[in-house]
Each structure stands twice: as C-alpha cells, then as structure tokens.
Amino acid sequence: ASQCLYSPPARNLGPRPLRGRRTLPTSRPRCRSGQVLFNTCVCASVYMLDATFSDLEPLPQDDGPVPVVRIAYPDGFEEVMSYFRRVVVTGECSQRTLQLSAEVIAHNAANYTAWQYRRRCLEAMHSGSSNAAREQAWREELAFCTARGRENLKNYQVWFHRRSCLARLGSGPEAELEFVAEILRDDSKNYHAWGHRQWVLSSCGGWDGEAAFVEGLLEEDARNNSAWNQRYFLLQHTADLSSLSVAEGEVDFAARYIAAAPGNPSPWNYLRGVVEPLGYSAVPRVRLLCEGLLAGDAASGAGRVAAMSLLVDVLDEGGDPAEQERARSLCDSLEDLDSLREAYWQWRRSRVGAQQPTSPYAQ
C-alpha cells in the first residue's frame, strides 16, 4: 500500500469527556459573544455554566461510539451546547436560559433553534406581564438582534427574528426603513435586507418615500438589479400595472437610463417586465426606442444586442409577415453579434411566427 507523503501530528480523535461540572478544564475557554452574560462583565466560561446550571446534567452531542471525523469545535462550544440541549429537552424558560441562548448565538449565529428558543422564552416569561413590561422586553430583544445582525448581515435567522420582534412591538415603519437603508448604503444588493424592507412596507406601510429612495440608489448605480426589482415591487402595490399611462411612464423612466448606458441590461429587463404583459403593440414607444437606438451611433456592442433582441419580440408579436421576416433577419445578425448565444438565436429564429413563448424555458 502506498504511504501518504505528509503525516500530520498525532492527535487523539477519540471521544472526549464532556468538560462539565464533574471534570473541569485547567484553563477557561474564551467565549465569543462579548456580552454581559451570567451576571458578569466577561463572557461565560465553563465555570459560570457550572455554577448557573448546577442543577442540570449537561446533554452531550451523540456522535456514536466511534466518530469517523470528529469536528474540532472551538473552546467552550461543546459545554454551551450541552447545557442548551438539556434546557431544550426540559423546556425551561427563564432568564438564565435566555442568556444561554445568547451564548449559543455568539458561537453560531445561524443556530435557528437558539433564536426560536429566545422567542419562546420571552413569550413564556412575559405572558402575565403588563403591556409596558412586555413591550420593554421586546425592545431589548430588538436591540440584541440589531447588535447580532450587524455582525451577520446575511443570516436568515437574524432577519426572521427581527421581524418577530417588530411584529410584537407593532411599531411604525420609519425607524425600520431607515435601519434597512443604512444597511443598503453599505451593501446595496443585500438580498436579506431587501426582503426585509419589502416585508416592512407590506406589513407597516411607508410607501410614500420609496420611489425617491429607489431612484436615489439607481442614480448611484444604474446596474443595481435589486433597486430595479424594488421599483417594480413598488408599482405592484401602489399603481395599476395594466394601465397604459403607467406603462408609458415607466418606459420613459427606463429609457432615460438606457440612453445613459445602452449596454446596461437592467433597464432593458425592467422595460420588458412592465410592457410585455400588456403587449408591445399597446405601447409604441418601445419600438420607437429600439429603432431610434439602432438608427444612431449611440448603441454598439451590448447596447445594440439589447435593442435588436427586444425589437425581434416587438416585430414578431404583431403577426405581420413582412415584419416577422425582418425579425428573422435580426436573429441572423444576432448570431454574429451575440455569438455566445448563437444556438439561442437559431432557436428564436425558428419560433418567429409560431405564436409560442419567446423563451425556451417558458413552456
């Protein structure tokens, strides 16, 4: 048998005894939360866990009798999780279990069970409290979520927990929309932040200033697909997308960005999304936009491809044989201009006049 050229230092990979209140380690593991937990100004150590949960037997993780590949958990993780498993089993909802869940989250902010347990604890602990006390508890929880969220901006569990806090507080949209705007100023395409912003708008209102907010982002980056999507989301909830006047206004809006950067696919895709359900023949401005760009020198490269590809759909939709023949001719040209998608344009040419979906995936 061949031998490995590299031999790592020998390590004991067998099951390790749980470092609990029966066998204490010689050094204190450092926790990562940086919060005031377990009535101390430093993070929880195994000693604090032992003292706080002296009445509970830790429940270690069951990796089987002979683990194949043992995970090298950081210091303190196993102890925290072993106590957390135990309180989940017992169902205890108290201040100490709430603090323990914070410790779990400090080790792993994606632990959805810990977030869910926090909600469960808060509901149980304040079921008989006054409205003011209950509101204060959830405001403190929102502050905790904000602190953890800034460190985990692309974590589903943090954003979902935030929604739960806001739903219980019943606050207005202004402060939360500003919070999301702050996040988007640093990362304007953060999917989680955009989804949360849509939830806030749908649940709490605040639509009036959204158009200006989105347009401001587009002025900074016209290729921000998330901002274009948000504008369409805004129209879905505040305008009649079946209205020709609305469609024409949005064509003019998109045309402004197309004129500035014809090769930018974002406004072209937005234009299609707004007009296609109505039919291109209902909004002649679309054809005029494409023809105007192709007649001049403004569109070249990607911009010319975008104008020609949209014009193919416009010409095909009308059903006129002469215009459909021109659409086929455009497909022939696009095979050369857009050679990466040569096979698509061959397929698209074969579908001209067939009254079929213009995408091979729209079946």
Tab-separated table of N, CA, C and O in Angstrom, residues 251-349:
chain	number	residue	atom	x	y	z
A	251	VAL	N	-41.762	53.262	-19.259
A	251	VAL	CA	-40.902	53.167	-20.443
A	251	VAL	C	-40.019	54.404	-20.537
A	251	VAL	O	-38.811	54.316	-20.804
A	252	ASP	N	-40.625	55.566	-20.317
A	252	ASP	CA	-39.838	56.805	-20.333
A	252	ASP	C	-38.776	56.792	-19.238
A	252	ASP	O	-37.643	57.255	-19.439
A	253	PHE	N	-39.136	56.263	-18.068
A	253	PHE	CA	-38.193	56.196	-16.960
A	253	PHE	C	-37.016	55.290	-17.334
A	253	PHE	O	-35.844	55.652	-17.145
A	254	ALA	N	-37.318	54.105	-17.851
A	254	ALA	CA	-36.245	53.178	-18.226
A	254	ALA	C	-35.421	53.723	-19.380
A	254	ALA	O	-34.197	53.533	-19.428
A	255	ALA	N	-36.075	54.421	-20.314
A	255	ALA	CA	-35.369	54.947	-21.487
A	255	ALA	C	-34.293	55.953	-21.088
A	255	ALA	O	-33.254	56.058	-21.751
A	256	ARG	N	-34.539	56.666	-20.004
A	256	ARG	CA	-33.547	57.629	-19.530
A	256	ARG	C	-32.249	56.927	-19.136
A	256	ARG	O	-31.151	57.417	-19.425
A	257	TYR	N	-32.368	55.782	-18.502
A	257	TYR	CA	-31.174	55.027	-18.089
A	257	TYR	C	-30.562	54.276	-19.263
A	257	TYR	O	-29.340	54.086	-19.318
A	258	ILE	N	-31.405	53.856	-20.204
A	258	ILE	CA	-30.883	53.195	-21.401
A	258	ILE	C	-30.059	54.168	-22.226
A	258	ILE	O	-28.989	53.832	-22.743
A	259	ALA	N	-30.537	55.395	-22.347
A	259	ALA	CA	-29.806	56.404	-23.117
A	259	ALA	C	-28.439	56.680	-22.491
A	259	ALA	O	-27.456	56.923	-23.200
A	260	ALA	N	-28.373	56.639	-21.171
A	260	ALA	CA	-27.107	56.911	-20.484
A	260	ALA	C	-26.128	55.754	-20.630
A	260	ALA	O	-24.914	55.967	-20.707
A	261	ALA	N	-26.644	54.524	-20.678
A	261	ALA	CA	-25.772	53.334	-20.793
A	261	ALA	C	-26.540	52.256	-21.541
A	261	ALA	O	-27.153	51.377	-20.918
A	262	PRO	N	-26.538	52.289	-22.888
A	262	PRO	CA	-27.340	51.334	-23.670
A	262	PRO	C	-26.982	49.880	-23.404
A	262	PRO	O	-27.820	48.992	-23.595
A	263	GLY	N	-25.769	49.603	-22.983
A	263	GLY	CA	-25.363	48.230	-22.742
A	263	GLY	C	-25.737	47.689	-21.374
A	263	GLY	O	-25.446	46.527	-21.064
A	264	ASN	N	-26.382	48.505	-20.554
A	264	ASN	CA	-26.800	48.080	-19.216
A	264	ASN	C	-28.072	47.244	-19.335
A	264	ASN	O	-29.127	47.757	-19.712
A	265	PRO	N	-28.034	45.956	-19.015
A	265	PRO	CA	-29.225	45.110	-19.204
A	265	PRO	C	-30.351	45.383	-18.218
A	265	PRO	O	-31.498	45.006	-18.472
A	266	SER	N	-30.065	46.031	-17.104
A	266	SER	CA	-31.084	46.191	-16.065
A	266	SER	C	-32.313	46.972	-16.534
A	266	SER	O	-33.445	46.498	-16.366
A	267	PRO	N	-32.160	48.164	-17.115
A	267	PRO	CA	-33.372	48.874	-17.557
A	267	PRO	C	-34.083	48.175	-18.711
A	267	PRO	O	-35.312	48.272	-18.822
A	268	TRP	N	-33.332	47.476	-19.558
A	268	TRP	CA	-33.972	46.715	-20.632
A	268	TRP	C	-34.878	45.620	-20.046
A	268	TRP	O	-36.021	45.431	-20.497
A	269	ASN	N	-34.373	44.896	-19.065
A	269	ASN	CA	-35.176	43.844	-18.435
A	269	ASN	C	-36.384	44.425	-17.711
A	269	ASN	O	-37.478	43.848	-17.727
A	270	TYR	N	-36.187	45.568	-17.076
A	270	TYR	CA	-37.292	46.220	-16.383
A	270	TYR	C	-38.367	46.629	-17.394
A	270	TYR	O	-39.570	46.427	-17.156
A	271	LEU	N	-37.944	47.193	-18.500
A	271	LEU	CA	-38.880	47.625	-19.537
A	271	LEU	C	-39.707	46.432	-20.032
A	271	LEU	O	-40.937	46.535	-20.194
A	272	ARG	N	-39.057	45.313	-20.278
A	272	ARG	CA	-39.780	44.118	-20.710
A	272	ARG	C	-40.814	43.689	-19.672
A	272	ARG	O	-41.960	43.347	-20.007
A	273	GLY	N	-40.397	43.699	-18.417
A	273	GLY	CA	-41.306	43.261	-17.365
A	273	GLY	C	-42.554	44.105	-17.253
A	273	GLY	O	-43.629	43.590	-16.944
A	274	VAL	N	-42.424	45.387	-17.516
A	274	VAL	CA	-43.577	46.284	-17.410
A	274	VAL	C	-44.487	46.181	-18.632
A	274	VAL	O	-45.724	46.155	-18.506
A	275	VAL	N	-43.892	46.100	-19.832
A	275	VAL	CA	-44.674	46.206	-21.060
A	275	VAL	C	-45.166	44.859	-21.587
A	275	VAL	O	-46.273	44.767	-22.138
A	276	GLU	N	-44.406	43.821	-21.431
A	276	GLU	CA	-44.748	42.531	-22.047
A	276	GLU	C	-46.145	42.036	-21.687
A	276	GLU	O	-46.859	41.527	-22.559
A	277	PRO	N	-46.598	42.154	-20.405
A	277	PRO	CA	-47.960	41.690	-20.096
A	277	PRO	C	-49.041	42.440	-20.868
A	277	PRO	O	-50.119	41.878	-21.136
A	278	LEU	N	-48.804	43.696	-21.230
A	278	LEU	CA	-49.786	44.486	-21.974
A	278	LEU	C	-49.709	44.226	-23.474
A	278	LEU	O	-50.701	44.431	-24.193
A	279	GLY	N	-48.541	43.829	-23.944
A	279	GLY	CA	-48.323	43.685	-25.377
A	279	GLY	C	-47.552	44.885	-25.901
A	279	GLY	O	-47.867	46.042	-25.583
A	280	TYR	N	-46.519	44.606	-26.707
A	280	TYR	CA	-45.673	45.695	-27.196
A	280	TYR	C	-46.431	46.623	-28.134
A	280	TYR	O	-46.146	47.820	-28.207
A	281	SER	N	-47.415	46.079	-28.855
A	281	SER	CA	-48.176	46.926	-29.780
A	281	SER	C	-48.985	47.982	-29.041
A	281	SER	O	-49.316	49.027	-29.608
A	282	ALA	N	-49.278	47.725	-27.743
A	282	ALA	CA	-50.063	48.692	-26.966
A	282	ALA	C	-49.215	49.876	-26.521
A	282	ALA	O	-49.755	50.930	-26.169
A	283	VAL	N	-47.899	49.720	-26.575
A	283	VAL	CA	-47.003	50.791	-26.124
A	283	VAL	C	-45.991	51.053	-27.240
A	283	VAL	O	-44.864	50.540	-27.213
A	284	PRO	N	-46.365	51.841	-28.260
A	284	PRO	CA	-45.489	52.066	-29.415
A	284	PRO	C	-44.130	52.673	-29.055
A	284	PRO	O	-43.184	52.565	-29.843
A	285	ARG	N	-44.029	53.287	-27.894
A	285	ARG	CA	-42.770	53.932	-27.519
A	285	ARG	C	-41.614	52.921	-27.428
A	285	ARG	O	-40.458	53.295	-27.599
A	286	VAL	N	-41.963	51.669	-27.153
A	286	VAL	CA	-40.905	50.654	-27.048
A	286	VAL	C	-40.225	50.466	-28.397
A	286	VAL	O	-38.992	50.443	-28.503
A	287	ARG	N	-41.029	50.346	-29.464
A	287	ARG	CA	-40.451	50.178	-30.788
A	287	ARG	C	-39.672	51.416	-31.203
A	287	ARG	O	-38.577	51.312	-31.785
A	288	LEU	N	-40.215	52.576	-30.895
A	288	LEU	CA	-39.525	53.818	-31.251
A	288	LEU	C	-38.165	53.900	-30.541
A	288	LEU	O	-37.170	54.354	-31.134
A	289	LEU	N	-38.116	53.434	-29.308
A	289	LEU	CA	-36.863	53.446	-28.559
A	289	LEU	C	-35.829	52.545	-29.232
A	289	LEU	O	-34.674	52.947	-29.446
A	290	CYS	N	-36.241	51.340	-29.602
A	290	CYS	CA	-35.314	50.384	-30.231
A	290	CYS	C	-34.849	50.890	-31.593
A	290	CYS	O	-33.645	50.871	-31.906
A	291	GLU	N	-35.794	51.338	-32.398
A	291	GLU	CA	-35.456	51.812	-33.742
A	291	GLU	C	-34.550	53.034	-33.668
A	291	GLU	O	-33.597	53.170	-34.466
A	292	GLY	N	-34.821	53.914	-32.723
A	292	GLY	CA	-34.010	55.118	-32.593
A	292	GLY	C	-32.566	54.801	-32.227
A	292	GLY	O	-31.634	55.401	-32.766
A	293	LEU	N	-32.386	53.843	-31.321
A	293	LEU	CA	-31.029	53.466	-30.928
A	293	LEU	C	-30.277	52.795	-32.077
A	293	LEU	O	-29.094	53.046	-32.294
A	294	LEU	N	-30.964	51.953	-32.827
A	294	LEU	CA	-30.315	51.242	-33.930
A	294	LEU	C	-30.011	52.161	-35.102
A	294	LEU	O	-29.061	51.928	-35.855
A	295	ALA	N	-30.796	53.222	-35.243
A	295	ALA	CA	-30.574	54.154	-36.349
A	295	ALA	C	-29.380	55.067	-36.092
A	295	ALA	O	-28.743	55.562	-37.029
A	296	GLY	N	-29.068	55.295	-34.830
A	296	GLY	CA	-27.954	56.182	-34.491
A	296	GLY	C	-26.696	55.418	-34.155
A	296	GLY	O	-26.586	54.211	-34.361
A	297	ASP	N	-25.750	56.125	-33.612
A	297	ASP	CA	-24.460	55.528	-33.250
A	297	ASP	C	-24.335	55.292	-31.746
A	297	ASP	O	-23.283	54.849	-31.275
A	298	ALA	N	-25.405	55.602	-31.004
A	298	ALA	CA	-25.315	55.516	-29.548
A	298	ALA	C	-25.168	54.071	-29.076
A	298	ALA	O	-24.450	53.790	-28.119
A	299	ALA	N	-25.867	53.155	-29.772
A	299	ALA	CA	-25.854	51.762	-29.347
A	299	ALA	C	-24.814	50.968	-30.115
A	299	ALA	O	-24.821	50.946	-31.344
A	300	SER	N	-23.939	50.353	-29.402
A	300	SER	CA	-22.945	49.478	-30.015
A	300	SER	C	-22.675	48.340	-29.045
A	300	SER	O	-22.899	48.476	-27.840
A	301	GLY	N	-22.213	47.230	-29.538
A	301	GLY	CA	-21.905	46.107	-28.670
A	301	GLY	C	-23.138	45.608	-27.948
A	301	GLY	O	-24.162	45.288	-28.549
A	302	ALA	N	-23.065	45.561	-26.598
A	302	ALA	CA	-24.162	45.033	-25.793
A	302	ALA	C	-25.431	45.855	-25.945
A	302	ALA	O	-26.541	45.313	-25.915
A	303	GLY	N	-25.286	47.171	-26.117
A	303	GLY	CA	-26.466	48.013	-26.295
A	303	GLY	C	-27.200	47.695	-27.588
A	303	GLY	O	-28.432	47.665	-27.637
A	304	ARG	N	-26.458	47.448	-28.636
A	304	ARG	CA	-27.074	47.106	-29.926
A	304	ARG	C	-27.760	45.739	-29.842
A	304	ARG	O	-28.853	45.551	-30.367
A	305	VAL	N	-27.116	44.805	-29.176
A	305	VAL	CA	-27.722	43.486	-28.997
A	305	VAL	C	-29.033	43.604	-28.224
A	305	VAL	O	-30.040	42.975	-28.579
A	306	ALA	N	-29.045	44.403	-27.159
A	306	ALA	CA	-30.251	44.560	-26.342
A	306	ALA	C	-31.394	45.164	-27.142
A	306	ALA	O	-32.540	44.698	-27.074
A	307	ALA	N	-31.097	46.191	-27.944
A	307	ALA	CA	-32.132	46.835	-28.751
A	307	ALA	C	-32.656	45.891	-29.824
A	307	ALA	O	-33.866	45.809	-30.064
A	308	MET	N	-31.768	45.160	-30.482
A	308	MET	CA	-32.184	44.243	-31.545
A	308	MET	C	-33.000	43.079	-30.985
A	308	MET	O	-34.001	42.663	-31.574
A	309	SER	N	-32.585	42.541	-29.838
A	309	SER	CA	-33.303	41.400	-29.275
A	309	SER	C	-34.717	41.786	-28.849
A	309	SER	O	-35.670	41.013	-29.031
A	310	LEU	N	-34.886	42.977	-28.297
A	310	LEU	CA	-36.227	43.426	-27.940
A	310	LEU	C	-37.047	43.701	-29.191
A	310	LEU	O	-38.246	43.382	-29.247
A	311	LEU	N	-36.414	44.251	-30.217
A	311	LEU	CA	-37.129	44.537	-31.453
A	311	LEU	C	-37.610	43.252	-32.122
A	311	LEU	O	-38.674	43.243	-32.760
A	312	VAL	N	-36.855	42.166	-31.981
A	312	VAL	CA	-37.310	40.871	-32.511
A	312	VAL	C	-38.665	40.513	-31.911
A	312	VAL	O	-39.598	40.108	-32.620
A	313	ASP	N	-38.812	40.667	-30.614
A	313	ASP	CA	-40.081	40.341	-29.959
A	313	ASP	C	-41.189	41.283	-30.383
A	313	ASP	O	-42.343	40.865	-30.565
A	314	VAL	N	-40.851	42.561	-30.537
A	314	VAL	CA	-41.850	43.550	-30.953
A	314	VAL	C	-42.367	43.220	-32.361
A	314	VAL	O	-43.584	43.214	-32.606
A	315	LEU	N	-41.468	42.935	-33.284
A	315	LEU	CA	-41.863	42.636	-34.666
A	315	LEU	C	-42.630	41.318	-34.757
A	315	LEU	O	-43.581	41.193	-35.530
A	316	ASP	N	-42.231	40.344	-33.993
A	316	ASP	CA	-42.886	39.036	-34.036
A	316	ASP	C	-44.295	39.099	-33.489
A	316	ASP	O	-45.200	38.416	-33.987
A	317	GLU	N	-44.502	39.925	-32.467
A	317	GLU	CA	-45.798	39.958	-31.799
A	317	GLU	C	-46.921	40.433	-32.716
A	317	GLU	O	-48.051	39.939	-32.634
A	318	GLY	N	-46.617	41.351	-33.620
A	318	GLY	CA	-47.663	41.920	-34.464
A	318	GLY	C	-48.285	40.943	-35.446
A	318	GLY	O	-49.446	41.127	-35.860
A	319	GLY	N	-47.555	39.923	-35.848
A	319	GLY	CA	-48.115	38.937	-36.781
A	319	GLY	C	-48.014	39.316	-38.242
A	319	GLY	O	-48.433	38.539	-39.114
A	320	ASP	N	-47.464	40.480	-38.551
A	320	ASP	CA	-47.327	40.891	-39.945
A	320	ASP	C	-46.198	40.097	-40.610
A	320	ASP	O	-45.076	40.079	-40.087
A	321	PRO	N	-46.456	39.419	-41.740
A	321	PRO	CA	-45.436	38.573	-42.374
A	321	PRO	C	-44.149	39.327	-42.715
A	321	PRO	O	-43.042	38.794	-42.530
A	322	ALA	N	-44.267	40.556	-43.207
A	322	ALA	CA	-43.080	41.323	-43.576
A	322	ALA	C	-42.239	41.648	-42.339
A	322	ALA	O	-41.001	41.560	-42.368
A	323	GLU	N	-42.916	42.018	-41.262
A	323	GLU	CA	-42.183	42.349	-40.044
A	323	GLU	C	-41.585	41.092	-39.410
A	323	GLU	O	-40.493	41.144	-38.835
A	324	GLN	N	-42.272	39.984	-39.526
A	324	GLN	CA	-41.713	38.746	-38.997
A	324	GLN	C	-40.485	38.305	-39.794
A	324	GLN	O	-39.544	37.740	-39.215
A	325	GLU	N	-40.482	38.600	-41.077
A	325	GLU	CA	-39.299	38.294	-41.875
A	325	GLU	C	-38.131	39.172	-41.444
A	325	GLU	O	-36.975	38.718	-41.398
A	326	ARG	N	-38.418	40.399	-41.109
A	326	ARG	CA	-37.369	41.270	-40.602
A	326	ARG	C	-36.851	40.754	-39.255
A	326	ARG	O	-35.645	40.833	-38.963
A	327	ALA	N	-37.763	40.217	-38.431
A	327	ALA	CA	-37.357	39.647	-37.143
A	327	ALA	C	-36.392	38.482	-37.364
A	327	ALA	O	-35.402	38.341	-36.629
A	328	ARG	N	-36.651	37.659	-38.366
A	328	ARG	CA	-35.739	36.546	-38.676
A	328	ARG	C	-34.377	37.076	-39.109
A	328	ARG	O	-33.330	36.526	-38.745
A	329	SER	N	-34.398	38.151	-39.897
A	329	SER	CA	-33.143	38.746	-40.344
A	329	SER	C	-32.336	39.281	-39.158
A	329	SER	O	-31.102	39.147	-39.109
A	330	LEU	N	-33.032	39.866	-38.190
A	330	LEU	CA	-32.354	40.349	-36.981
A	330	LEU	C	-31.740	39.185	-36.201
A	330	LEU	O	-30.636	39.304	-35.651
A	331	CYS	N	-32.445	38.064	-36.164
A	331	CYS	CA	-31.893	36.883	-35.486
A	331	CYS	C	-30.611	36.417	-36.175
A	331	CYS	O	-29.648	36.010	-35.503
A	332	ASP	N	-30.595	36.477	-37.506
A	332	ASP	CA	-29.374	36.107	-38.235
A	332	ASP	C	-28.215	37.018	-37.841
A	332	ASP	O	-27.085	36.558	-37.627
A	333	SER	N	-28.502	38.320	-37.728
A	333	SER	CA	-27.455	39.269	-37.345
A	333	SER	C	-26.998	39.044	-35.908
A	333	SER	O	-25.811	39.160	-35.587
A	334	LEU	N	-27.950	38.688	-35.064
A	334	LEU	CA	-27.620	38.475	-33.659
A	334	LEU	C	-26.763	37.227	-33.451
A	334	LEU	O	-26.017	37.136	-32.475
A	335	GLU	N	-26.853	36.267	-34.359
A	335	GLU	CA	-25.976	35.099	-34.255
A	335	GLU	C	-24.511	35.514	-34.303
A	335	GLU	O	-23.659	34.898	-33.657
A	336	ASP	N	-24.212	36.558	-35.070
A	336	ASP	CA	-22.832	37.055	-35.163
A	336	ASP	C	-22.522	38.041	-34.043
A	336	ASP	O	-21.449	37.977	-33.423
A	337	LEU	N	-23.458	38.953	-33.765
A	337	LEU	CA	-23.211	39.967	-32.748
A	337	LEU	C	-23.170	39.374	-31.337
A	337	LEU	O	-22.409	39.835	-30.479
A	338	ASP	N	-24.002	38.380	-31.124
A	338	ASP	CA	-24.125	37.754	-29.806
A	338	ASP	C	-23.771	36.271	-29.946
A	338	ASP	O	-24.575	35.384	-29.654
A	339	SER	N	-22.547	36.021	-30.381
A	339	SER	CA	-22.140	34.668	-30.759
A	339	SER	C	-22.172	33.686	-29.594
A	339	SER	O	-22.308	32.475	-29.806
A	340	LEU	N	-22.058	34.177	-28.374
A	340	LEU	CA	-22.112	33.281	-27.223
A	340	LEU	C	-23.467	32.593	-27.139
A	340	LEU	O	-23.574	31.464	-26.651
A	341	ARG	N	-24.493	33.274	-27.642
A	341	ARG	CA	-25.837	32.699	-27.633
A	341	ARG	C	-26.300	32.348	-29.051
A	341	ARG	O	-27.489	32.436	-29.369
A	342	GLU	N	-25.381	31.927	-29.854
A	342	GLU	CA	-25.706	31.612	-31.245
A	342	GLU	C	-26.829	30.579	-31.356
A	342	GLU	O	-27.759	30.725	-32.150
A	343	ALA	N	-26.733	29.527	-30.550
A	343	ALA	CA	-27.760	28.479	-30.604
A	343	ALA	C	-29.129	29.026	-30.200
A	343	ALA	O	-30.160	28.620	-30.769
A	344	TYR	N	-29.149	29.956	-29.233
A	344	TYR	CA	-30.434	30.537	-28.841
A	344	TYR	C	-31.054	31.313	-29.986
A	344	TYR	O	-32.257	31.197	-30.247
A	345	TRP	N	-30.230	32.107	-30.669
A	345	TRP	CA	-30.792	32.914	-31.745
A	345	TRP	C	-31.245	32.041	-32.910
A	345	TRP	O	-32.204	32.388	-33.632
A	346	GLN	N	-30.614	30.914	-33.133
A	346	GLN	CA	-31.112	29.972	-34.129
A	346	GLN	C	-32.476	29.432	-33.717
A	346	GLN	O	-33.397	29.318	-34.542
A	347	TRP	N	-32.582	29.102	-32.435
A	347	TRP	CA	-33.878	28.640	-31.926
A	347	TRP	C	-34.922	29.749	-32.011
A	347	TRP	O	-36.063	29.499	-32.434
A	348	ARG	N	-34.540	30.962	-31.629
A	348	ARG	CA	-35.501	32.075	-31.643
A	348	ARG	C	-35.973	32.341	-33.065
A	348	ARG	O	-37.172	32.620	-33.280
A	349	ARG	N	-35.093	32.238	-34.035
A	349	ARG	CA	-35.484	32.437	-35.441
A	349	ARG	C	-36.524	31.398	-35.856
A	349	ARG	O	-37.497	31.715	-36.551
